[in-house]
Amino acid sequence: MCGIVGYTGPKEAYPILIKGLKRLEYRGYDSAGIALLNSAGLNIYKKKGKVADLEEFIIGKNTHGNTGIGHTRWATHGEPSDRNAHPHRSAGGKLAMIHNGIIENYNQLKQELLNKGYSLQSDTDTEVLLNFIEEIKNKNQCSLEEAVRIALKRVTGAYVILILDEENPDTILAARKGSPLVIGIGKGEHFLGSDASPMLEYTREVVYVNDYELAIVKPDELILKNLGNETITPFVQKLDMELAAIEKGGYQHFMLKEIHEQPHTLYDCFRGRLDAEAGLITMSGVQQYADELVHAKRIIMVGCGTSWHAALVAEYLFEELCRVPVEVEYASEFRYRNPVIRQGDIVVAISQSGETADTLVAIEKAREQGAIIFGVVNVVGSSISRITHAGAYTHAGPEIGVASTKAYTAQLSVLTMMALNIARMKNTISEENFLHLLKELQQIPEKVSWTLQHNQHIKDMAQKYKNAKDFLYLGRNLNFPTALEGALKLKEISYIHASGYPAGEMKHGPIALVDEHLPVVFIATKDKVHDKIISNMQEIKARKGRLLAVITEGDTATKEICEDTMVVPEADERVAPILNVVPLQLLAYHIGVAKGYDVDKPRNLAKSVTVE
Ligand code: M6R
């Protein structure tokens, strides 16, 4: 969480920083701030609210300066307010700092500062760390760089920090552990960001800073060091991201754009991997660890939120197709247990951002105990993609809307291809079944496209249900996770309480909630449990619940018992979760919009959850 941006070079920093912050706003939008250095010193502007509020606040103020840093916050320590917004200024007045992450031992450091007579202006861990650094600098009469190195050895937690110093007006000092930092290399200028989006129109050359590295960034010089003060040669990589991918392209919201992009993103995900005509799946990451994957006694899947739902779908697929036991774990729970991991266990870590703190730590823990880690990640070069042994990118492109949509369907596609690839190597799938599923997968982008044509119908439905207080989502088998995902989307964007449940479990408790006000959304497409689902629907109808369902095209019998339906084309049930979630994404989106909410930036959330 929190987005950070920096610039040093010949240009005016302010417009670059503001534009960069707008692109990083998906990471947090509780407050925003900017620090600019010019010959007169340090100017800091910060404001509670979104970047647009900051921009308005700055109108008419001095924004001159060729070096600057900016921050968009997702609050951890201290409520969202002007006072707690970043950048923070040190007590001595010459340093300004922004921070993404959490300093876990900040209380101890704070106590040390208070004992020395410091008084703090905010409730943040960031201000504590900044003054701790300044205190070391003053006490040891050393450079800022040296003081940062000493201070960070005392710090536990996660951070990316950027510091400006009035005494070195063209320099940004940066350090990272556990939160992402990218440095863009321009001609006589450098850009810094939580991701590469703020620098896209200026450079294609970037360096992904690693944990425990410190960067001294000047217009024409980038020095990278470790905390032991040894110089490291920066590894420069070429950016493979287009500007259009991070713009709305005529859609009202990123979320709607991303929902509609799915036919393309799914096609991109299959490209070069799936060849139904030749009967082939080629996944280099799987090939690299083929032996281990084939002989794995157990696969553990970890993730959070939507990525955890993708893991649940994969559990059904891997068990059925590969005949291997699968355990699905919330990363946030897994890491605090004492999980039994044996040599040769495979851990599949699923993450859109590749930066989720809980998933990162879960992987580290499993790795320490000898597991092989396979990543299913969207953001190229992200932390998770770099600490896994092997993996497969989902190729969904930048996902900016906080509610995950296209990343989810791409995760499902990658996991399905993986299951098929491994099943074939293990001989646990017949040739006929394998070829049939390849064809089914290949047709998915077209079927998603067909489903999206019903957008207006779902928009009309949203008007009808937008005032409901609660929703229930029910599905069976592979569509139980679809029910969970549909409910999560609605909660996130419309702030309506929604529960996802296995349809068969309904009678063991949730049925008590059913009355004439409760919309119950069934995933009722044609599959082997269709009859069971119909019985569950009748049970709801008998209790006057409002029946909504995702149904297969042409299924008039199911349509007749529902108040409203959302239609998808027929598909094999093992690939259907990729398709069935699409109408539920649209339903959540349109209800959120109908209620007047900012669906791209739902309250209290952030896209990339880099704190525990
Ligand atoms: O980036 P990740 O996939 O690791 O993120 C995991 C969750 O934070 C994420 O899926 C979250 O639940 C989304 N907001 C869901 O729409």
XYZ file of C-alpha atoms and ligand atoms in Angstrom:
628
model
C 0.000 0.000 0.000
C 0.971 3.652 -0.461
C 2.410 4.890 -3.713
C 5.728 6.670 -3.873
C 7.215 8.693 -6.702
C 10.402 10.718 -7.174
C 12.180 12.780 -9.807
C 15.570 14.437 -10.177
C 16.764 16.026 -13.409
C 16.522 19.178 -15.510
C 12.695 19.277 -15.728
C 10.253 20.807 -13.271
C 9.510 17.958 -10.869
C 5.962 18.966 -9.859
C 3.984 17.950 -12.991
C 5.861 14.645 -13.188
C 5.151 13.885 -9.544
C 1.452 14.788 -9.691
C 0.894 12.710 -12.806
C 2.847 9.855 -11.242
C 0.784 10.020 -8.055
C -2.446 9.822 -10.043
C -1.198 6.624 -11.636
C -0.210 5.192 -8.286
C -3.411 6.187 -6.543
C -4.682 2.613 -6.785
C -2.196 1.865 -3.981
C -3.926 4.157 -1.478
C -5.932 7.352 -1.460
C -6.310 8.488 2.151
C -4.018 11.494 1.674
C -1.355 12.753 -0.709
C 1.691 14.991 -0.502
C 4.694 16.354 -2.306
C 8.114 17.758 -1.297
C 10.054 19.906 -3.753
C 13.612 21.154 -3.504
C 14.699 24.464 -5.006
C 17.347 27.089 -4.224
C 15.135 28.515 -1.481
C 14.942 25.140 0.267
C 12.289 22.555 0.839
C 8.565 23.085 0.103
C 6.177 20.469 1.431
C 2.478 20.349 0.507
C 0.153 17.657 1.790
C -3.552 17.107 2.125
C -6.065 14.578 3.369
C -8.023 13.000 0.497
C -7.188 12.126 -3.071
C -4.455 13.463 -5.337
C -7.015 15.804 -6.937
C -7.557 17.436 -3.508
C -3.813 17.965 -3.168
C -3.610 19.445 -6.646
C -6.356 21.919 -5.833
C -4.670 22.833 -2.536
C -1.388 23.559 -4.337
C -2.897 25.985 -6.881
C -1.099 29.331 -6.578
C 1.740 27.945 -4.440
C 5.407 27.766 -5.348
C 5.928 24.478 -7.163
C 9.358 25.265 -8.556
C 12.042 22.616 -8.108
C 13.938 20.057 -10.181
C 14.063 17.427 -7.476
C 11.056 16.134 -5.602
C 9.203 13.249 -4.018
C 5.486 12.446 -3.747
C 3.285 10.066 -1.777
C -0.259 8.737 -1.855
C -1.194 7.086 1.414
C -3.111 4.080 2.686
C -3.187 4.781 6.393
C -1.574 2.363 8.827
C -0.306 4.399 11.812
C -2.537 7.382 12.433
C -5.875 8.349 10.912
C -6.059 9.869 7.421
C -5.410 13.601 8.008
C -3.250 16.480 6.775
C -1.011 15.980 9.809
C -0.359 12.305 9.120
C 0.057 12.763 5.371
C 3.535 12.295 3.896
C 6.122 13.766 3.270
C 7.234 14.351 6.848
C 9.823 16.951 7.747
C 12.535 16.161 10.280
C 12.758 18.115 13.532
C 15.899 19.837 12.236
C 13.877 20.940 9.205
C 16.310 19.921 6.489
C 15.109 16.418 5.653
C 11.831 15.309 4.091
C 10.802 11.673 3.818
C 8.067 9.477 2.354
C 7.542 5.841 3.252
C 5.618 2.811 2.061
C 5.453 -0.021 4.593
C 5.379 -0.434 8.357
C 8.145 0.090 10.893
C 7.223 -2.606 13.388
C 9.526 -1.492 16.202
C 8.576 2.162 15.812
C 7.327 2.359 19.386
C 10.736 1.467 20.744
C 12.456 3.976 18.422
C 9.853 6.585 19.334
C 10.543 6.092 23.024
C 14.267 6.633 22.429
C 13.509 9.885 20.607
C 11.072 11.102 23.255
C 13.680 10.392 25.938
C 16.050 12.636 24.014
C 13.513 15.453 24.033
C 12.049 15.101 20.544
C 8.445 16.072 20.021
C 6.600 14.516 17.104
C 4.073 16.247 14.881
C 2.196 13.186 13.609
C 1.091 9.707 14.705
C 3.117 7.970 12.011
C 5.916 5.447 12.183
C 7.444 7.355 9.247
C 8.120 10.520 11.213
C 9.732 8.390 13.932
C 12.098 6.758 11.450
C 12.984 10.078 9.828
C 13.921 11.667 13.147
C 15.767 8.550 14.193
C 17.878 8.923 11.037
C 18.440 12.623 11.674
C 19.410 11.917 15.278
C 22.058 9.399 14.131
C 23.350 11.851 11.518
C 23.742 14.620 14.082
C 25.187 12.426 16.791
C 27.730 10.695 14.554
C 28.415 13.766 12.414
C 28.129 11.470 9.407
C 26.596 11.686 5.961
C 22.865 11.090 5.462
C 23.725 7.921 3.570
C 25.711 6.558 6.516
C 22.977 7.554 8.964
C 20.355 5.738 6.882
C 22.510 2.617 6.790
C 22.956 2.637 10.559
C 19.272 3.354 11.191
C 17.989 0.633 8.884
C 20.029 -1.969 10.700
C 17.896 -1.176 13.768
C 14.586 -1.274 11.924
C 12.230 -4.240 11.731
C 9.348 -4.235 9.288
C 8.916 -3.269 5.676
C 9.808 -0.078 3.904
C 10.590 1.842 0.854
C 11.807 5.274 1.874
C 12.736 8.287 -0.241
C 14.542 11.155 1.476
C 15.340 14.683 0.343
C 18.059 16.713 2.051
C 18.332 20.497 1.697
C 22.107 20.127 1.832
C 22.148 17.948 -1.332
C 19.506 19.603 -3.472
C 19.728 17.335 -6.525
C 19.849 13.997 -4.693
C 17.177 11.508 -3.625
C 18.221 8.834 -1.200
C 16.166 5.657 -1.425
C 16.139 2.331 0.398
C 13.990 -0.757 0.231
C 13.030 -3.824 2.205
C 9.809 -5.655 1.483
C 8.022 -2.924 -0.516
C 8.562 -2.310 -4.230
C 10.858 0.311 -5.757
C 11.609 0.906 -9.443
C 14.134 3.444 -10.718
C 13.783 4.718 -14.289
C 16.919 5.832 -16.098
C 16.509 8.820 -18.408
C 19.000 11.095 -20.160
C 20.463 13.189 -17.354
C 17.448 12.399 -15.152
C 16.077 9.661 -12.928
C 12.554 8.666 -11.934
C 11.464 6.626 -8.928
C 8.184 4.832 -8.351
C 6.359 2.027 -6.561
C 5.876 0.679 -10.053
C 6.954 1.808 -13.492
C 3.730 3.649 -14.385
C 4.953 7.172 -13.401
C 7.924 6.928 -15.774
C 6.365 5.263 -18.809
C 6.498 8.243 -21.180
C 10.064 9.185 -20.226
C 12.088 5.986 -20.292
C 11.992 2.284 -21.062
C 15.072 1.465 -18.961
C 14.451 0.525 -15.352
C 16.190 -0.981 -12.351
C 14.175 -2.985 -9.803
C 15.820 -2.279 -6.456
C 16.211 -5.336 -4.210
C 15.691 -5.717 -0.470
C 18.426 -4.238 1.746
C 19.667 -2.014 -1.072
C 20.202 1.701 -0.869
C 20.167 4.018 -3.903
C 21.783 7.426 -4.190
C 19.969 9.005 -7.105
C 21.237 12.150 -8.840
C 20.280 13.515 -12.289
C 23.185 11.851 -14.056
C 24.271 9.228 -11.578
C 22.686 6.191 -9.913
C 24.711 4.516 -7.164
C 23.371 1.304 -5.698
C 24.791 -0.120 -2.463
C 23.920 -2.749 0.084
C 23.605 -2.001 3.775
C 27.246 -3.090 4.181
C 28.250 -0.083 1.973
C 29.395 -2.278 -0.930
C 28.584 -0.946 -4.383
C 26.296 -3.071 -6.556
C 26.077 -2.888 -10.344
C 22.478 -1.956 -11.229
C 20.738 -4.556 -13.406
C 19.007 -2.506 -16.085
C 15.892 -4.064 -17.644
C 13.704 -2.993 -20.573
C 10.115 -2.071 -19.747
C 7.446 -3.995 -21.574
C 4.406 -1.856 -20.778
C 2.458 0.531 -22.983
C 0.964 3.845 -21.861
C -2.474 2.831 -23.214
C -2.520 -0.072 -20.766
C -2.668 2.301 -17.801
C -5.232 4.736 -19.246
C -9.023 4.385 -19.208
C -9.359 4.315 -22.994
C -12.838 5.870 -23.055
C -14.362 3.746 -20.284
C -15.961 5.417 -17.272
C -13.833 3.362 -14.882
C -10.732 1.183 -15.001
C -12.807 -1.667 -13.599
C -15.208 -1.609 -16.548
C -12.301 -1.346 -18.974
C -10.580 -4.289 -17.320
C -13.751 -6.411 -17.373
C -14.097 -5.708 -21.099
C -10.412 -6.396 -21.765
C -10.816 -10.030 -20.721
C -11.231 -11.578 -24.171
C -7.847 -10.024 -25.060
C -6.084 -10.731 -21.786
C -7.191 -14.358 -21.894
C -5.984 -14.625 -25.445
C -2.624 -13.130 -24.344
C -2.483 -15.590 -21.494
C -2.928 -18.577 -23.848
C -0.671 -17.222 -26.600
C 2.485 -19.271 -27.038
C 1.308 -21.791 -24.414
C -1.890 -23.364 -25.650
C -2.130 -24.947 -29.091
C -5.373 -26.901 -29.314
C -4.817 -27.889 -32.955
C -1.430 -29.440 -32.205
C -2.706 -30.789 -28.860
C 0.038 -29.021 -26.916
C 0.521 -26.986 -23.783
C 3.943 -25.429 -23.349
C 4.785 -23.759 -20.061
C 8.481 -23.170 -19.551
C 8.191 -22.795 -15.760
C 6.428 -26.159 -15.535
C 9.027 -27.797 -17.766
C 11.825 -26.419 -15.597
C 10.472 -28.279 -12.542
C 8.693 -31.069 -14.418
C 10.171 -33.869 -12.352
C 9.299 -32.233 -9.028
C 5.768 -31.348 -10.165
C 5.086 -34.839 -11.467
C 6.367 -36.508 -8.291
C 4.954 -33.994 -5.809
C 3.164 -35.746 -2.945
C 1.251 -32.594 -2.172
C 0.649 -29.138 -3.582
C -0.071 -26.225 -1.256
C -1.681 -23.174 -2.834
C -1.409 -19.828 -1.062
C -2.905 -16.440 -1.821
C -5.196 -13.740 -0.474
C -8.606 -12.411 -1.506
C -9.389 -13.050 -5.138
C -6.106 -14.913 -5.621
C -7.189 -17.291 -2.848
C -10.429 -17.914 -4.757
C -8.358 -18.805 -7.833
C -6.480 -21.298 -5.649
C -9.780 -22.899 -4.599
C -10.770 -23.451 -8.229
C -7.310 -24.897 -8.885
C -7.748 -27.319 -5.984
C -10.679 -28.981 -7.782
C -8.776 -29.063 -11.075
C -5.459 -30.385 -9.783
C -7.113 -33.068 -7.688
C -9.328 -34.230 -10.526
C -6.859 -33.990 -13.385
C -3.485 -34.633 -11.690
C -4.653 -36.875 -8.840
C -2.489 -35.027 -6.329
C -3.678 -33.810 -2.913
C -4.001 -30.035 -2.793
C -4.298 -27.778 0.228
C -5.430 -24.201 -0.146
C -4.260 -21.747 2.474
C -4.891 -18.100 3.230
C -1.344 -16.728 3.126
C -2.119 -14.591 6.173
C -2.991 -17.694 8.227
C -0.387 -20.044 6.803
C 2.489 -17.836 7.873
C 1.509 -17.759 11.532
C 0.842 -21.460 11.849
C 3.560 -23.996 12.155
C 2.755 -25.692 8.851
C 4.112 -29.131 8.148
C 6.172 -28.776 4.992
C 8.220 -31.640 3.685
C 11.101 -31.630 1.233
C 9.611 -31.783 -2.229
C 6.280 -30.175 -1.356
C 5.302 -27.700 -4.022
C 3.908 -24.358 -2.952
C 2.008 -22.425 -5.621
C 1.833 -18.741 -4.710
C -0.865 -16.787 -6.517
C -0.815 -13.001 -6.632
C -1.837 -10.297 -9.054
C 0.487 -7.628 -7.683
C 3.316 -9.936 -6.673
C 3.771 -7.631 -3.672
C 1.186 -8.871 -1.138
C 3.048 -8.946 2.187
C 1.195 -11.966 3.591
C 1.876 -14.045 0.495
C 5.523 -12.953 0.374
C 6.165 -14.013 3.954
C 4.283 -17.299 3.501
C 6.555 -18.109 0.576
C 9.681 -17.223 2.515
C 8.576 -19.522 5.297
C 7.854 -22.423 2.940
C 11.117 -21.875 1.125
C 13.117 -21.990 4.337
C 11.550 -25.399 5.010
C 12.601 -26.806 1.668
C 9.498 -26.388 -0.499
C 9.743 -25.550 -4.166
C 7.867 -22.344 -4.855
C 5.980 -21.819 -8.086
C 4.559 -18.338 -8.719
C 1.424 -17.420 -10.629
C 1.897 -13.676 -10.778
C 0.684 -10.819 -12.963
C 3.167 -7.996 -12.357
C 6.406 -8.726 -14.150
C 9.506 -8.194 -12.019
C 7.478 -7.990 -8.777
C 8.861 -9.255 -5.471
C 7.006 -12.587 -5.541
C 8.035 -13.272 -9.124
C 11.623 -12.800 -8.048
C 11.713 -15.057 -5.009
C 9.974 -18.064 -6.544
C 11.939 -20.976 -8.057
C 9.834 -20.915 -11.209
C 6.490 -19.626 -12.338
C 4.082 -18.503 -15.008
C 3.045 -14.920 -15.573
C -0.661 -14.338 -16.121
C -0.094 -11.635 -18.788
C -3.270 -9.733 -17.895
C -1.481 -6.366 -18.213
C -1.680 -3.628 -15.568
C -4.788 -3.982 -13.403
C -5.619 -0.604 -11.884
C -9.171 -1.021 -10.559
C -8.885 -2.095 -6.932
C -11.366 -4.920 -7.496
C -9.554 -7.676 -9.319
C -11.279 -8.848 -12.507
C -9.088 -9.625 -15.498
C -6.261 -10.809 -13.235
C -8.603 -13.429 -11.728
C -9.686 -14.936 -15.040
C -6.042 -14.957 -16.161
C -5.034 -16.732 -12.927
C -7.709 -19.370 -13.543
C -6.481 -19.820 -17.103
C -2.859 -20.268 -16.068
C -3.787 -22.695 -13.287
C -5.981 -24.723 -15.662
C -3.151 -24.934 -18.201
C -0.772 -25.964 -15.433
C -3.102 -28.718 -14.249
C -3.489 -30.006 -17.805
C 0.244 -29.852 -18.459
C 1.087 -31.776 -15.290
C -1.768 -34.268 -15.783
C -0.463 -35.116 -19.207
C 3.078 -35.646 -17.928
C 1.697 -37.853 -15.141
C -0.611 -39.748 -17.480
C -3.560 -39.041 -15.211
C -5.672 -37.694 -18.070
C -6.844 -39.496 -21.191
C -5.741 -38.124 -24.547
C -9.364 -37.511 -25.481
C -10.135 -35.573 -22.328
C -6.911 -33.579 -22.665
C -7.660 -32.555 -26.268
C -11.270 -31.769 -25.385
C -10.223 -29.437 -22.547
C -7.644 -27.688 -24.715
C -10.387 -26.884 -27.213
C -12.699 -25.730 -24.457
C -10.015 -23.433 -23.071
C -9.218 -22.011 -26.465
C -12.870 -21.042 -26.964
C -13.086 -19.182 -23.656
C -12.036 -15.698 -24.910
C -14.774 -15.784 -27.552
C -17.364 -16.939 -25.008
C -16.339 -14.159 -22.609
C -16.808 -11.733 -25.476
C -20.342 -13.082 -26.066
C -21.140 -12.774 -22.356
C -19.985 -9.144 -22.284
C -22.599 -8.270 -24.885
C -25.192 -8.630 -22.118
C -23.733 -5.696 -20.230
C -26.831 -3.499 -20.649
C -29.158 -6.199 -19.308
C -26.986 -6.566 -16.186
C -26.854 -2.785 -15.817
C -30.677 -2.730 -15.787
C -30.720 -5.515 -13.202
C -28.372 -3.464 -11.010
C -30.972 -0.681 -10.747
C -33.461 -3.191 -9.403
C -31.206 -4.694 -6.729
C -29.052 -1.728 -5.710
C -30.984 -1.063 -2.508
C -30.768 -4.592 -1.140
C -29.068 -4.722 2.266
C -27.614 -8.227 1.902
C -26.903 -10.738 -0.840
C -26.217 -14.460 -0.753
C -24.128 -16.122 -3.498
C -24.354 -19.879 -3.826
C -22.535 -22.381 -6.022
C -21.394 -25.974 -5.943
C -18.205 -27.752 -6.891
C -15.969 -25.591 -9.120
C -18.506 -22.795 -8.885
C -18.407 -22.565 -5.115
C -15.294 -20.330 -5.473
C -17.204 -18.395 -8.166
C -19.865 -17.673 -5.539
C -17.178 -16.456 -3.126
C -15.657 -14.245 -5.802
C -19.034 -12.788 -6.831
C -19.772 -11.933 -3.192
C -16.339 -10.368 -2.661
C -16.749 -8.165 -5.742
C -20.112 -6.890 -4.522
C -18.852 -6.184 -0.982
C -15.781 -4.318 -2.193
C -17.488 -2.001 -4.620
C -21.041 -1.484 -3.422
C -20.509 -1.839 0.361
C -23.478 -4.236 0.417
C -22.969 -7.159 2.725
C -22.663 -10.354 0.671
C -21.773 -13.917 1.639
C -20.573 -16.650 -0.652
C -21.439 -20.204 0.391
C -21.409 -23.731 -0.997
C -25.020 -24.238 -2.090
C -25.231 -27.580 -0.308
C -24.289 -25.962 2.999
C -27.136 -23.455 2.792
C -29.515 -25.756 4.639
C -27.050 -26.019 7.524
C -27.509 -22.404 8.572
C -27.670 -19.557 6.022
C -31.177 -20.555 4.915
C -32.372 -18.862 8.107
C -31.532 -15.527 6.427
C -33.881 -16.063 3.520
C -36.960 -13.860 3.243
C -38.668 -11.893 0.470
C -36.008 -9.163 0.644
C -32.910 -11.304 0.193
C -31.464 -11.628 -3.333
C -29.807 -15.043 -3.671
C -27.485 -15.365 -6.650
C -26.948 -18.926 -7.841
C -24.263 -20.048 -10.232
C -26.546 -22.503 -11.980
C -24.856 -23.330 -15.270
C -25.219 -26.797 -16.804
C -22.818 -29.203 -15.102
C -22.854 -32.451 -13.177
C -24.371 -30.823 -10.075
C -27.019 -28.859 -11.981
C -29.936 -30.888 -10.613
C -28.703 -30.416 -7.062
C -28.446 -26.672 -7.627
C -31.993 -26.566 -8.978
C -33.201 -28.287 -5.803
C -31.390 -25.665 -3.702
C -32.991 -22.923 -5.797
C -36.420 -24.390 -5.183
C -35.695 -24.408 -1.471
C -34.986 -20.659 -1.639
C -38.055 -20.020 -3.775
C -40.243 -21.913 -1.311
C -39.101 -19.437 1.340
C -39.824 -16.438 -0.910
C -36.160 -15.494 -1.471
C -35.431 -13.469 -4.636
C -33.801 -15.877 -7.076
C -31.094 -14.623 -9.431
C -28.853 -16.922 -11.402
C -26.030 -17.245 -13.883
C -27.441 -19.790 -16.325
C -26.395 -21.520 -19.520
C -27.741 -20.061 -22.763
C -30.990 -21.805 -23.724
C -31.756 -23.164 -20.235
C -35.358 -21.953 -20.171
C -36.350 -24.281 -17.347
C -33.947 -22.607 -14.923
C -34.788 -19.164 -16.269
C -38.455 -19.709 -15.484
C -37.934 -20.199 -11.770
C -35.760 -17.072 -11.411
C -36.670 -13.436 -10.970
C -33.644 -12.494 -13.106
C -30.895 -14.347 -14.940
C -27.497 -13.646 -16.482
C -26.625 -15.851 -19.435
C -23.314 -17.452 -20.458
C -22.613 -19.832 -23.363
C -22.310 -23.550 -22.706
C -18.819 -24.615 -21.557
C -17.204 -27.653 -19.970
C -17.600 -27.283 -16.209
C -13.831 -27.436 -15.690
C -13.262 -24.222 -17.642
C -16.651 -22.637 -16.826
C -15.439 -20.719 -13.712
C -13.428 -18.457 -16.062
C -16.651 -17.574 -17.849
C -19.219 -17.650 -15.052
C -17.553 -14.955 -12.982
C -17.841 -12.346 -15.749
C -21.571 -11.504 -15.263
C -20.942 -11.318 -11.512
C -18.150 -8.790 -12.087
C -20.552 -6.707 -14.178
C -23.346 -6.978 -11.605
C -21.064 -5.758 -8.793
C -19.702 -2.971 -10.996
C -23.122 -1.660 -12.041
C -24.550 -1.835 -8.518
C -21.506 0.100 -7.217
C -21.931 2.756 -9.922
C -25.711 2.909 -9.420
C -25.085 3.640 -5.738
C -22.782 6.485 -6.743
C -19.522 5.025 -5.434
C -16.033 5.439 -6.822
C -15.682 1.802 -7.865
C -12.025 2.124 -8.850
C -11.133 3.363 -5.385
C -13.458 1.720 -2.869
C -13.212 3.026 0.679
C -10.593 1.571 3.032
C -8.997 -0.581 0.330
C -5.821 -0.441 -1.704
C -4.740 -2.433 -4.684
C -1.478 -3.739 -3.406
C -1.521 -4.844 0.232
C 2.089 -4.550 1.299
C 1.358 -4.537 5.028
C 0.357 -7.472 7.196
O -2.118 -8.792 -5.529
P -2.727 -9.998 -4.887
O -3.409 -10.885 -5.871
O -1.766 -10.755 -4.038
O -3.838 -9.402 -3.928
C -4.602 -10.226 -3.098
C -5.825 -9.487 -2.582
O -5.446 -8.368 -1.842
C -6.750 -9.050 -3.717
O -7.147 -10.117 -4.513
C -7.997 -8.343 -3.167
O -8.798 -9.246 -2.477
C -8.763 -7.668 -4.301
N -9.141 -6.344 -3.914
C -9.968 -8.423 -4.720
O -10.723 -7.766 -5.681
